Amino acid sequence: MDALELLKHDHRMVEQLFRDYHAAYSDEQRRGVAELVVRELSKHAALEDLDELGRLLDEAKRVAPTRPHPHAPEEPPALTLAAPLAAAYDRIRDRLQRRPRT
Ligand SMILES: [Fe+2]
């Protein structure tokens, strides 16, 4: 199950728990279902922070250098300045050498 499927599955499960809450026969049953909803929504919210992280990493990967730069700075602020320049240089070289674009 990929991340998106997992999040959709969680949504369906919580929707079912809300139906269970309304169909409960007693306050004790409703309290038990409510505890499950809180538990599942808490876990789900944490997974959605991870999903955002994955999206940010994917965006960063699209503009990252495509070749190794062993002598490039490793720490900001020099890295912040060097990485986009290296990435632009790499992509120009990739085009001139007809390397596959990803
Ligand atoms: Fe959600």
Coordinates of C-alpha atoms and ligand atoms in Angstrom, one line a residue:
M1 CA 0.0 0.0 0.0
D2 CA 1.6 3.3 -1.0
A3 CA 1.3 6.4 1.2
L4 CA -1.7 7.9 -0.7
E5 CA -3.6 4.6 -0.5
L6 CA -2.9 4.4 3.2
L7 CA -4.2 7.9 3.8
K8 CA -7.4 7.1 1.8
H9 CA -7.8 3.9 3.8
D10 CA -7.6 5.9 7.0
H11 CA -10.2 8.3 5.8
R12 CA -12.6 5.4 5.0
M13 CA -11.9 3.8 8.4
V14 CA -12.6 7.1 10.3
E15 CA -15.8 7.6 8.2
Q16 CA -16.9 4.1 9.3
L17 CA -16.0 4.9 12.9
F18 CA -18.3 8.0 12.8
R19 CA -21.1 5.7 11.5
D20 CA -20.4 3.3 14.3
Y21 CA -20.5 6.2 16.8
H22 CA -24.0 7.2 15.6
A23 CA -25.2 3.6 15.6
A24 CA -23.9 2.8 19.1
Y25 CA -26.4 1.5 21.6
S26 CA -25.0 3.0 24.7
D27 CA -22.8 5.8 26.0
E28 CA -20.1 3.3 26.8
Q29 CA -20.0 2.1 23.2
R30 CA -19.9 5.7 22.0
R31 CA -17.1 6.4 24.4
G32 CA -15.1 3.4 23.1
V33 CA -15.7 4.5 19.4
A34 CA -14.7 8.1 20.2
E35 CA -11.5 6.8 21.8
L36 CA -10.7 4.9 18.5
V37 CA -11.5 8.0 16.4
V38 CA -9.1 10.1 18.5
R39 CA -6.4 7.4 18.3
E40 CA -6.8 6.9 14.5
L41 CA -7.0 10.6 13.7
S42 CA -3.9 11.3 15.8
K43 CA -1.9 8.7 13.9
H44 CA -3.4 9.9 10.6
A45 CA -2.4 13.5 11.2
A46 CA 1.2 12.4 11.8
L47 CA 1.2 10.5 8.5
E48 CA -0.1 13.5 6.6
D49 CA 3.2 15.6 8.1
L50 CA 5.3 12.6 6.5
D51 CA 3.3 12.9 3.2
E52 CA 4.1 16.7 3.1
L53 CA 7.8 15.8 3.7
G54 CA 7.7 13.4 0.7
R55 CA 6.2 16.1 -1.5
L56 CA 8.9 18.6 -0.5
L57 CA 11.7 16.1 -1.1
D58 CA 10.2 15.3 -4.5
E59 CA 10.2 19.0 -5.4
A60 CA 13.8 19.4 -4.2
K61 CA 14.9 16.4 -6.2
R62 CA 13.6 18.0 -9.4
V63 CA 16.0 20.9 -9.1
A64 CA 19.0 19.1 -7.5
P65 CA 22.3 18.6 -9.3
T66 CA 22.4 15.5 -11.6
R67 CA 26.1 14.8 -11.2
P68 CA 28.5 14.5 -8.2
H69 CA 30.3 17.6 -7.0
P70 CA 32.8 16.3 -4.5
H71 CA 34.4 19.7 -3.9
A72 CA 31.2 21.6 -3.5
P73 CA 30.5 23.2 -0.1
E74 CA 28.5 20.9 2.3
E75 CA 27.2 23.6 4.7
P76 CA 25.0 26.6 4.3
P77 CA 25.2 29.4 3.3
A78 CA 27.8 28.3 0.6
L79 CA 25.8 25.2 -0.2
T80 CA 22.6 27.3 -0.6
L81 CA 24.4 29.3 -3.3
A82 CA 26.4 26.5 -4.9
A83 CA 23.7 23.9 -5.3
P84 CA 21.4 25.8 -7.8
L85 CA 24.4 26.8 -9.8
A86 CA 25.7 23.2 -9.9
A87 CA 22.2 22.0 -10.9
A88 CA 21.9 24.5 -13.7
Y89 CA 25.4 23.6 -15.0
D90 CA 24.6 19.9 -14.8
R91 CA 21.4 20.2 -16.7
I92 CA 23.1 22.2 -19.5
R93 CA 25.8 19.5 -19.7
D94 CA 23.0 16.9 -19.7
R95 CA 21.3 18.5 -22.6
L96 CA 24.5 19.0 -24.6
Q97 CA 25.5 15.4 -24.1
R98 CA 21.9 14.2 -24.7
R99 CA 21.6 12.5 -21.4
P100 CA 18.2 11.4 -20.3
R101 CA 16.2 14.0 -18.4
T102 CA 14.5 13.0 -15.2
Ligands
FE1 FE -6.7 13.2 6.0

